[in-house]
mmCIF file of C-alpha atoms in Angstrom:
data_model
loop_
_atom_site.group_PDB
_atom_site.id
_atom_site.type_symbol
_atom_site.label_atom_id
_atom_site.label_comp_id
_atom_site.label_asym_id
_atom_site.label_seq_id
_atom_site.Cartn_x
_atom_site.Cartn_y
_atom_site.Cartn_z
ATOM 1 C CA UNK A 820 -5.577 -11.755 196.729
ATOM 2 C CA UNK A 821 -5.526 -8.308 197.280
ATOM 3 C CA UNK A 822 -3.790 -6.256 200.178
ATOM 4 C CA UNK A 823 -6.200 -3.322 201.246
ATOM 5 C CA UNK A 824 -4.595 -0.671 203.483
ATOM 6 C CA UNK A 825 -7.322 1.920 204.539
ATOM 7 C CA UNK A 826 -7.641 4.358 207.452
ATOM 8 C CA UNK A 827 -10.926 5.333 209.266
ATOM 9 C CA UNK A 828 -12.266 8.334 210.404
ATOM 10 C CA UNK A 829 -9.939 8.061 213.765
ATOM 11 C CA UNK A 830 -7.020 7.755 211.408
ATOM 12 C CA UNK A 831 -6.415 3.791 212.839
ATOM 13 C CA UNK A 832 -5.436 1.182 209.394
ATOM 14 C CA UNK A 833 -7.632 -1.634 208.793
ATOM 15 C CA UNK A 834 -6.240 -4.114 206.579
ATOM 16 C CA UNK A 835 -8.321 -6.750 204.404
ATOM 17 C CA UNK A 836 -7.420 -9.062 201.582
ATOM 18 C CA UNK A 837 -9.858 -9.372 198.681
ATOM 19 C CA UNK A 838 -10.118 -12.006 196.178
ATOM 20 C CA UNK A 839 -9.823 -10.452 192.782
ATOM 21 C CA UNK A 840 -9.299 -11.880 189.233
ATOM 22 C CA UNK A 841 -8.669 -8.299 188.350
ATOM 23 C CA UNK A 842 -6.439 -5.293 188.807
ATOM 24 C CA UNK A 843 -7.012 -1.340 189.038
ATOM 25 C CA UNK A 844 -5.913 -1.032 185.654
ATOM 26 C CA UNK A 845 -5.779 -4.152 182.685
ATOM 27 C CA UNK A 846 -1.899 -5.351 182.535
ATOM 28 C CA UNK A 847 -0.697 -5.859 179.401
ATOM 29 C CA UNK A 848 -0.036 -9.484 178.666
ATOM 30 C CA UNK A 849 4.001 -9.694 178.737
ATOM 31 C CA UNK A 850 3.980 -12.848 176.830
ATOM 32 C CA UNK A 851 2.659 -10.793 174.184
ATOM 33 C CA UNK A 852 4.756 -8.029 174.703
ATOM 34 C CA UNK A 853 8.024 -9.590 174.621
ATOM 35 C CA UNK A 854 7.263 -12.004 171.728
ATOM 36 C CA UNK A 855 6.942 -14.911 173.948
ATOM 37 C CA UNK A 856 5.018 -18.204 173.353
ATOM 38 C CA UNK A 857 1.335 -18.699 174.677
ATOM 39 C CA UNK A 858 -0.249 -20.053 176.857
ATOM 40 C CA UNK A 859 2.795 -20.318 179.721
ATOM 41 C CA UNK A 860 2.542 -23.834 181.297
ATOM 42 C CA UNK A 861 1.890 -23.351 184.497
ATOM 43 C CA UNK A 862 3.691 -26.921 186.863
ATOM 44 C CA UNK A 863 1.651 -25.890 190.148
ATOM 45 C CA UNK A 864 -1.724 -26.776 192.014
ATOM 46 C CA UNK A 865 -1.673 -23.626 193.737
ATOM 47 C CA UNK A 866 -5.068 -21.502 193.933
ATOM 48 C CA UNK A 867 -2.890 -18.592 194.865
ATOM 49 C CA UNK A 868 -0.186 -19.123 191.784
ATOM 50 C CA UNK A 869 -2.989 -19.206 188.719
ATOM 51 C CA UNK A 870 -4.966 -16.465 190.358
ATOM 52 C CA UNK A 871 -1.442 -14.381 190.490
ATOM 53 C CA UNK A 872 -1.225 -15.120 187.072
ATOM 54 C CA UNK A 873 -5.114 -13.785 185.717
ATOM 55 C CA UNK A 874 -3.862 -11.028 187.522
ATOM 56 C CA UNK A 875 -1.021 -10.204 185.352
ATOM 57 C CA UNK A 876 -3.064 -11.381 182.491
ATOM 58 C CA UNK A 877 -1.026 -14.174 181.588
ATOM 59 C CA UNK A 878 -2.537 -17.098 179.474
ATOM 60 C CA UNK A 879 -1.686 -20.900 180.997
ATOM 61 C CA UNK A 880 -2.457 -24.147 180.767
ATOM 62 C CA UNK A 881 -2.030 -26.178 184.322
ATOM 63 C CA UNK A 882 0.205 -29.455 183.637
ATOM 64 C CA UNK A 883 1.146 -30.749 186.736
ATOM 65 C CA UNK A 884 4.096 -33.354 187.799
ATOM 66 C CA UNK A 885 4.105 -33.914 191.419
ATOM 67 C CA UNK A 886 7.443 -35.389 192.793
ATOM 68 C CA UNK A 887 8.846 -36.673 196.078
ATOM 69 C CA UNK A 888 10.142 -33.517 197.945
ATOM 70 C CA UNK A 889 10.958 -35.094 201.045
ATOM 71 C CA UNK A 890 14.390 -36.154 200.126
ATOM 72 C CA UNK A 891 15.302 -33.225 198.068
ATOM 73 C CA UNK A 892 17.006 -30.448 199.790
ATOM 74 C CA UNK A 893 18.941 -29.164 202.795
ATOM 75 C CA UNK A 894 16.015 -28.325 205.556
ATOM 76 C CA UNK A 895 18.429 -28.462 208.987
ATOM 77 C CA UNK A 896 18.835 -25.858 211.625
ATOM 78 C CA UNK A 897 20.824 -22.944 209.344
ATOM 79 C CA UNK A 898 20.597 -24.374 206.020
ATOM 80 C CA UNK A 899 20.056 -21.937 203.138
ATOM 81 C CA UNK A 900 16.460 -21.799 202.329
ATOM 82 C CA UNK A 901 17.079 -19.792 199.219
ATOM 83 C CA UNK A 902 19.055 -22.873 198.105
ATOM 84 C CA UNK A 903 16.481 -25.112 199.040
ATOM 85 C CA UNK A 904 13.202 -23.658 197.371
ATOM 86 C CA UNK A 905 15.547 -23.537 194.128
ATOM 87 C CA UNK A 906 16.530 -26.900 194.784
ATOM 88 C CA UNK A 907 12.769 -27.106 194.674
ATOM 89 C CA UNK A 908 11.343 -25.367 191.838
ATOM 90 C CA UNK A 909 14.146 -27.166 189.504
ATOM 91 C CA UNK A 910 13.438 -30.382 190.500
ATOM 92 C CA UNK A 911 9.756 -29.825 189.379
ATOM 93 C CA UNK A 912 10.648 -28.206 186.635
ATOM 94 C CA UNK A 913 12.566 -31.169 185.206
ATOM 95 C CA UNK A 914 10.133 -33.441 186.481
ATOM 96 C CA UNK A 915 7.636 -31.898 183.989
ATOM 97 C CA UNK A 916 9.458 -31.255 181.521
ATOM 98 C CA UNK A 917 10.681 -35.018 180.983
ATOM 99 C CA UNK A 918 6.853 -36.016 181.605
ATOM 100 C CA UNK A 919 5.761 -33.340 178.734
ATOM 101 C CA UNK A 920 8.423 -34.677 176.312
ATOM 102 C CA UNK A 921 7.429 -38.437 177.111
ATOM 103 C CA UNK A 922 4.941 -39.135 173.882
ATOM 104 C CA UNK A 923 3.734 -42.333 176.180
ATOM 105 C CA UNK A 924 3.256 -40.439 179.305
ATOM 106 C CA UNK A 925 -0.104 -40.919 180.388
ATOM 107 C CA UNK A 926 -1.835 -41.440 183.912
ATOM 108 C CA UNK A 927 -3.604 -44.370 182.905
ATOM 109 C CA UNK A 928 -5.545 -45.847 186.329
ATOM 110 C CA UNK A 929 -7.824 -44.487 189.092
ATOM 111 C CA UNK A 930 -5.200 -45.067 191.452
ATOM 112 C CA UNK A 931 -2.486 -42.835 189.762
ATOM 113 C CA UNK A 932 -4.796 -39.596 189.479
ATOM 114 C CA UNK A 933 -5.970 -40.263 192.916
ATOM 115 C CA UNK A 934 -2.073 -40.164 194.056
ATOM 116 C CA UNK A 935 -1.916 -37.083 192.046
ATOM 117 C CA UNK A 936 -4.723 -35.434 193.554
ATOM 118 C CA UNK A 937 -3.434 -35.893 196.639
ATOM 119 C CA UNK A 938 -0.028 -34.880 195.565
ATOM 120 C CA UNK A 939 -1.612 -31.645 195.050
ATOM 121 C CA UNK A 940 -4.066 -31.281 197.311
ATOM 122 C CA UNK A 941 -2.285 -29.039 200.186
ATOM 123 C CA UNK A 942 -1.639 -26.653 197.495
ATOM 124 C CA UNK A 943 -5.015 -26.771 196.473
ATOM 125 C CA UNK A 944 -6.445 -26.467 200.101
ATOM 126 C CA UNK A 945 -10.245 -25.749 199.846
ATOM 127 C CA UNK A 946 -10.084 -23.484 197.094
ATOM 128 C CA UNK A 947 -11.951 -24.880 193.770
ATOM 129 C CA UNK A 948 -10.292 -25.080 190.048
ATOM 130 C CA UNK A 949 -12.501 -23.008 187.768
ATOM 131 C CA UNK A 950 -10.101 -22.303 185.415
ATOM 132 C CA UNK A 951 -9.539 -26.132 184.138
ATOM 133 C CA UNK A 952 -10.952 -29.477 185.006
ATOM 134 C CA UNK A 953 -8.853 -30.810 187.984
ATOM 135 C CA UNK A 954 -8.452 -34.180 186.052
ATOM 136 C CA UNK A 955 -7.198 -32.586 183.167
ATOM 137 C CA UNK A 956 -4.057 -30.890 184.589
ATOM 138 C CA UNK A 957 -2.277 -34.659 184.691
ATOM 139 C CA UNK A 958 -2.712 -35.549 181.585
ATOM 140 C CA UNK A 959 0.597 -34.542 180.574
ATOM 141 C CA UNK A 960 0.141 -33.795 177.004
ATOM 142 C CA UNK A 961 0.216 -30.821 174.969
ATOM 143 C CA UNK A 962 -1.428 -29.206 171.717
ATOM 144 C CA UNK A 963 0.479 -28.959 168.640
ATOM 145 C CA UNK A 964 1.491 -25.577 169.180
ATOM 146 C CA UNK A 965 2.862 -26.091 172.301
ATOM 147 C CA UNK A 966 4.510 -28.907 171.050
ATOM 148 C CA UNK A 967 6.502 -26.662 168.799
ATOM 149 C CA UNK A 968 7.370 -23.834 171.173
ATOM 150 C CA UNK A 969 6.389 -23.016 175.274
ATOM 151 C CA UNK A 970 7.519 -21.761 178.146
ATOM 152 C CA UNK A 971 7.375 -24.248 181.550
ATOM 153 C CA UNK A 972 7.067 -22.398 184.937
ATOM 154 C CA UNK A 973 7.602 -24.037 188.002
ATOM 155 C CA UNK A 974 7.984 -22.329 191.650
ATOM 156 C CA UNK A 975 8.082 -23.466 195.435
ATOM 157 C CA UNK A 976 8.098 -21.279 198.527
ATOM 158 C CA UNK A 977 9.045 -21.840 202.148
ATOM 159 C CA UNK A 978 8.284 -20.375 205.316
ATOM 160 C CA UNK A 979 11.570 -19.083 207.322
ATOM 161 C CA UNK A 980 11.866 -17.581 211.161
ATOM 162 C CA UNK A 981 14.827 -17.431 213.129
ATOM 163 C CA UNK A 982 16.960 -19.592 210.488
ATOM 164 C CA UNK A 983 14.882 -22.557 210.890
ATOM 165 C CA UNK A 984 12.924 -23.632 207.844
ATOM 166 C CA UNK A 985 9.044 -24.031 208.784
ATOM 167 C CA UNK A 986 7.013 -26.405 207.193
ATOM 168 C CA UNK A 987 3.680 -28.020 207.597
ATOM 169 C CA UNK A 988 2.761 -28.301 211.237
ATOM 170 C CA UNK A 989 2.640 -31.922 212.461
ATOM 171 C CA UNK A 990 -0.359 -31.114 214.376
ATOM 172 C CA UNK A 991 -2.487 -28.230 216.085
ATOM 173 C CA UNK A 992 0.156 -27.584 219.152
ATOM 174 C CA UNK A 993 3.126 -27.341 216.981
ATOM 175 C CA UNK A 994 1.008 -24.537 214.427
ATOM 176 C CA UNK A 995 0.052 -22.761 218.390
ATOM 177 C CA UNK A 996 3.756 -22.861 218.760
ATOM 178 C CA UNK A 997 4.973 -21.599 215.041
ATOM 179 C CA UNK A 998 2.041 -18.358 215.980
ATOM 180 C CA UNK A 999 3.516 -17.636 219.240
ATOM 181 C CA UNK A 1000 6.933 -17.451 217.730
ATOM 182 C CA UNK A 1001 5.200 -14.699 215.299
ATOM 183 C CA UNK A 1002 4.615 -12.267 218.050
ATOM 184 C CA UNK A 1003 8.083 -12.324 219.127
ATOM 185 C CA UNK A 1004 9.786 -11.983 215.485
ATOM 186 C CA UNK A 1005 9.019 -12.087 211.973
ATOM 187 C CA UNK A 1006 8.606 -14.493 209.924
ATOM 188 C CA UNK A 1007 9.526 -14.532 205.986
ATOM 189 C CA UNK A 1008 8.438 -16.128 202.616
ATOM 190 C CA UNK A 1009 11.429 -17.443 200.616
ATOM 191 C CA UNK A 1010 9.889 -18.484 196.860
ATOM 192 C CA UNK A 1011 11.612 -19.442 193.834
ATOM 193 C CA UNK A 1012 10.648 -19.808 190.589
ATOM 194 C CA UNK A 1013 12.210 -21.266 187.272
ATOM 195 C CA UNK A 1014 11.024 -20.798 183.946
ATOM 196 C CA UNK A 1015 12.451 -23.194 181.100
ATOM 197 C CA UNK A 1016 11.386 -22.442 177.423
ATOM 198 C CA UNK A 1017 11.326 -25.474 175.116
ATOM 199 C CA UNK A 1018 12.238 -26.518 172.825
ATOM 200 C CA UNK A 1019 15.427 -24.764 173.331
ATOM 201 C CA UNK A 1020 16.119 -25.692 176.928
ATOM 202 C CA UNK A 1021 17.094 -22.127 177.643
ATOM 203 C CA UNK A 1022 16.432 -21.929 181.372
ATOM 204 C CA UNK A 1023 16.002 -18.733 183.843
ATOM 205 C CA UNK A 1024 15.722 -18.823 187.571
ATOM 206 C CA UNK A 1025 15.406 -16.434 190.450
ATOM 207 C CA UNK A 1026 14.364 -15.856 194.810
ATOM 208 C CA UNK A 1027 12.092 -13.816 196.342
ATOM 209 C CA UNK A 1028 12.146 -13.040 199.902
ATOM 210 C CA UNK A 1029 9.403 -11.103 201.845
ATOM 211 C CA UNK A 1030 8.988 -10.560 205.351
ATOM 212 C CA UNK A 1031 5.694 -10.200 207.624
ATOM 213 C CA UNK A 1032 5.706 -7.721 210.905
ATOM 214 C CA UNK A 1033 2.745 -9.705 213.076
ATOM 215 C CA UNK A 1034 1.472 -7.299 215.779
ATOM 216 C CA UNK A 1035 3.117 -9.196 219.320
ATOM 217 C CA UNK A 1036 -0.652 -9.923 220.418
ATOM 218 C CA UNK A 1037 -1.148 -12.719 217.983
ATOM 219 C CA UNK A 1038 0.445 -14.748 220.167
ATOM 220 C CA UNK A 1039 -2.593 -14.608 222.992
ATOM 221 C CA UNK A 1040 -5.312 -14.536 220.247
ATOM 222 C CA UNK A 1041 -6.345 -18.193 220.099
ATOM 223 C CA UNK A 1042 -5.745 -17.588 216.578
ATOM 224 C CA UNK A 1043 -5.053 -20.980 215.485
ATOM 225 C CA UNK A 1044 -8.119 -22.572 217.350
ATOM 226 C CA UNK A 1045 -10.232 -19.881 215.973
ATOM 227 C CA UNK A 1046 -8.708 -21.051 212.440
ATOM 228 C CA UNK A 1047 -9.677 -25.116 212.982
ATOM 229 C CA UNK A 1048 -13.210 -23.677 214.061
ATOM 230 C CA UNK A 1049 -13.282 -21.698 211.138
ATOM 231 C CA UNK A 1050 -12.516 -24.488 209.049
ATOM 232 C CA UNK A 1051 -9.112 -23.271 207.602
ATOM 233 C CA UNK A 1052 -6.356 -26.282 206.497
ATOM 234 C CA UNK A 1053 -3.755 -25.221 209.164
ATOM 235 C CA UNK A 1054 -2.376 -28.377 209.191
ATOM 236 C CA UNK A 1055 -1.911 -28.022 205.353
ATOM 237 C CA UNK A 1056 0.140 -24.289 205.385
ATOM 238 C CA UNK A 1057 4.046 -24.021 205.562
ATOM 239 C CA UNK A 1058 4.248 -22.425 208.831
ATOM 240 C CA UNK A 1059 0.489 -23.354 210.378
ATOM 241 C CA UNK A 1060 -0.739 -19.747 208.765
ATOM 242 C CA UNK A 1061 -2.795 -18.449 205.630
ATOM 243 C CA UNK A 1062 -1.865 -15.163 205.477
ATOM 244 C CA UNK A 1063 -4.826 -14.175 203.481
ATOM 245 C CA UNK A 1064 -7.523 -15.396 206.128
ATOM 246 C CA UNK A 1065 -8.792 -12.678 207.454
ATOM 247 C CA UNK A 1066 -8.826 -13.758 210.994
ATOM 248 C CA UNK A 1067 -5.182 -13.666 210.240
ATOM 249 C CA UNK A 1068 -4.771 -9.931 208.307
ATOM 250 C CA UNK A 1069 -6.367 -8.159 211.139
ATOM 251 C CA UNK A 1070 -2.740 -9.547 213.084
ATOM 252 C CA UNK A 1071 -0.161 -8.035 210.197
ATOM 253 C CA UNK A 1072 1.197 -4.539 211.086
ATOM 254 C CA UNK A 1073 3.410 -4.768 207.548
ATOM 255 C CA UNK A 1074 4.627 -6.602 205.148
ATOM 256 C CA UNK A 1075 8.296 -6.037 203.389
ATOM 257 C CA UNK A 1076 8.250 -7.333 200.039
ATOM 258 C CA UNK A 1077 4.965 -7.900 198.113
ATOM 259 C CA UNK A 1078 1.507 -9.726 199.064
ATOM 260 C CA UNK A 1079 2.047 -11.580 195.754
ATOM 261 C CA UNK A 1080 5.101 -12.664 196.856
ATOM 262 C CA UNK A 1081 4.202 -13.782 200.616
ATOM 263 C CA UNK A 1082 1.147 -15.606 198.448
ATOM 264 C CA UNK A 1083 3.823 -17.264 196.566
ATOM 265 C CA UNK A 1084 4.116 -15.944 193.282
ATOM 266 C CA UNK A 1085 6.352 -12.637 192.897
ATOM 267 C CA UNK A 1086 4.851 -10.610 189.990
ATOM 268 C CA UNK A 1087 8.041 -8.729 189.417
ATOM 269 C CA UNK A 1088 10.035 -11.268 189.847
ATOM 270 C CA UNK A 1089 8.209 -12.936 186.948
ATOM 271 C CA UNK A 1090 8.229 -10.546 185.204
ATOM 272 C CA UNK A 1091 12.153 -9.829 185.620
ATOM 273 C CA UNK A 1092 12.373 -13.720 184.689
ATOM 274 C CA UNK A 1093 10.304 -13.187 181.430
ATOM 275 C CA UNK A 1094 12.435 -10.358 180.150
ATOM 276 C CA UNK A 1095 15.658 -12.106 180.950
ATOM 277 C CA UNK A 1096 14.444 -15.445 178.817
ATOM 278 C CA UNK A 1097 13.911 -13.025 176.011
ATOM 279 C CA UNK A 1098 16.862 -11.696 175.990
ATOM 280 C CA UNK A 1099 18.613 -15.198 176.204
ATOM 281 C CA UNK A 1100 16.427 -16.061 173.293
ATOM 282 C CA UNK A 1101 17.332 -13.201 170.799
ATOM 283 C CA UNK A 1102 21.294 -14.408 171.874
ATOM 284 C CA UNK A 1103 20.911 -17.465 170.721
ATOM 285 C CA UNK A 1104 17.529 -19.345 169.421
ATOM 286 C CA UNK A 1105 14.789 -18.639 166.926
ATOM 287 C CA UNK A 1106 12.047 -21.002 166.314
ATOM 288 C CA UNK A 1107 12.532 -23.037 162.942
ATOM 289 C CA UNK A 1108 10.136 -22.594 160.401
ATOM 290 C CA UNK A 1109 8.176 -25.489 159.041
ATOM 291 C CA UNK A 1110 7.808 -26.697 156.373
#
């Protein structure tokens, strides 16, 4: 998605998001660029995450692990979400990893790829896979040349305001109440990501935070009702929004950070994670030649 900030003839902004597979100008490919294996293997359901990822031109390959997160991390009143979305991203990232490595790992019933499905489905919300059959992405095995080298990229995000972590909203009031709390003060985006190149195990991590300024008068819009009319998976957003509807960007007076990181995949903090692992590499690893 793309942030468009425009101003009419009476000088006012008017703010739209546009779904885009492309940029202004063709990235170059930083996996090719910095001598790094390809396709990346991408460990996330997320529409928003592979579309991030066309955008930067980046080859994947979805393989997805889903795990348990409701016993992993601190989520009480003043915990560290920073902590907790790395807590996150780590756990999946070692989750997959161990299911990539496993030469009998395969989802062999009806009933385990229906678990997975829904697993992933809140990431997934309505948004199609056109990139890869959605059945394929759980069968957790990998060509030969990404048996011999890859790179294994795994993120999470939460939704933060006033030092309480928000997640999914149990129901329609509580996503009124999380908008409401918008118009008083911000909320923010806290995302991590981990990136873990095999075989060498060399690992990088790293947090993005942005923050989005809601104009006060969301909070007397009816904006979540209009949402459920609309058809939108409130119930399925951390913190009862998606930021990209655009009953919902006509509301946002700024954002501090990047869209791509509010739609929880910071491009350059990706990239900054990418040129780090390649530097670790030429420390200490080259890839064996075969024989």
């Amino acid at each position: 998605f793309s942030l468009v900030v425009k101003r009419d003839s009476t000088c006012r902004r008017r703010i739209s998001f546009k779904m885009t597979a492309s940029t202004s100008h063709t990235e170059i490919n930083p996996l090719l660029h910095l001598n790094l294996p390809s396709p990346l293997i991408l460990g996330s359901g997320s529409f928003t995450r592979k579309l991030i990822l066309e955008e930067m031109n980046i080859p994947f390959v979805l393989k997805v692990k889903p795990i348990d997160e409701q016993y992993i991390g601190d989520r009480s009143e003043g915990s560290d979400p920073s902590k907790l979305v790395m807590t996150l991203a780590k756990a999946k990232n070692e989750a997959l990893i161990t299911a990539l490595l496993d030469t009998n790992n395969v989802v062999k019933d009806d009933t385990a790829i229906s678990q997975c499905h829904a697993a992933a489905a809140d990431d997934d919300h309505h948004h199609h896979d056109h990139n890869q059959d959605n059945h394929d992405k759980y069968h957790l095995k990998l060509d030969h040349d990404l048996q011999k080298e890859c790179i294994v990229l795994t993120a999470d995000q939460v939704v933060t305001h006033s030092k309480s972590i928000l997640e999914k909203p149990i129901d329609i009031q509580q996503a009124r109440d999380f908008v409401q709390r918008y118009g008083v003060s911000p909320p923010s985006t806290v995302g991590a990501v981990v990136m873990t190149h095999l075989p060498s195990g060399i690992s990088v991590s790293g947090v993005d935070i942005s923050t989005i300024h809601f104009k006060s008068d969301i909070q007397y819009a009816n904006l979540v009702d209009k949402l459920v009319e609309d058809g939108a998976p409130v119930l399925s957003c951390a913190g009862g929004l998606m930021v990209e509807h655009p009953f919902v960007v006509e509301f946002i007076e700024k954002i501090d950070g990047t869209q791509d990181g509010v739609m929880g995949l910071s491009k350059d903090l990706v990239r900054r994670l990418l040129v780090e692992l390649r530097e670790k590499l030429d420390d200490g690893w080259s890839v064996q030649p075969t024989n």
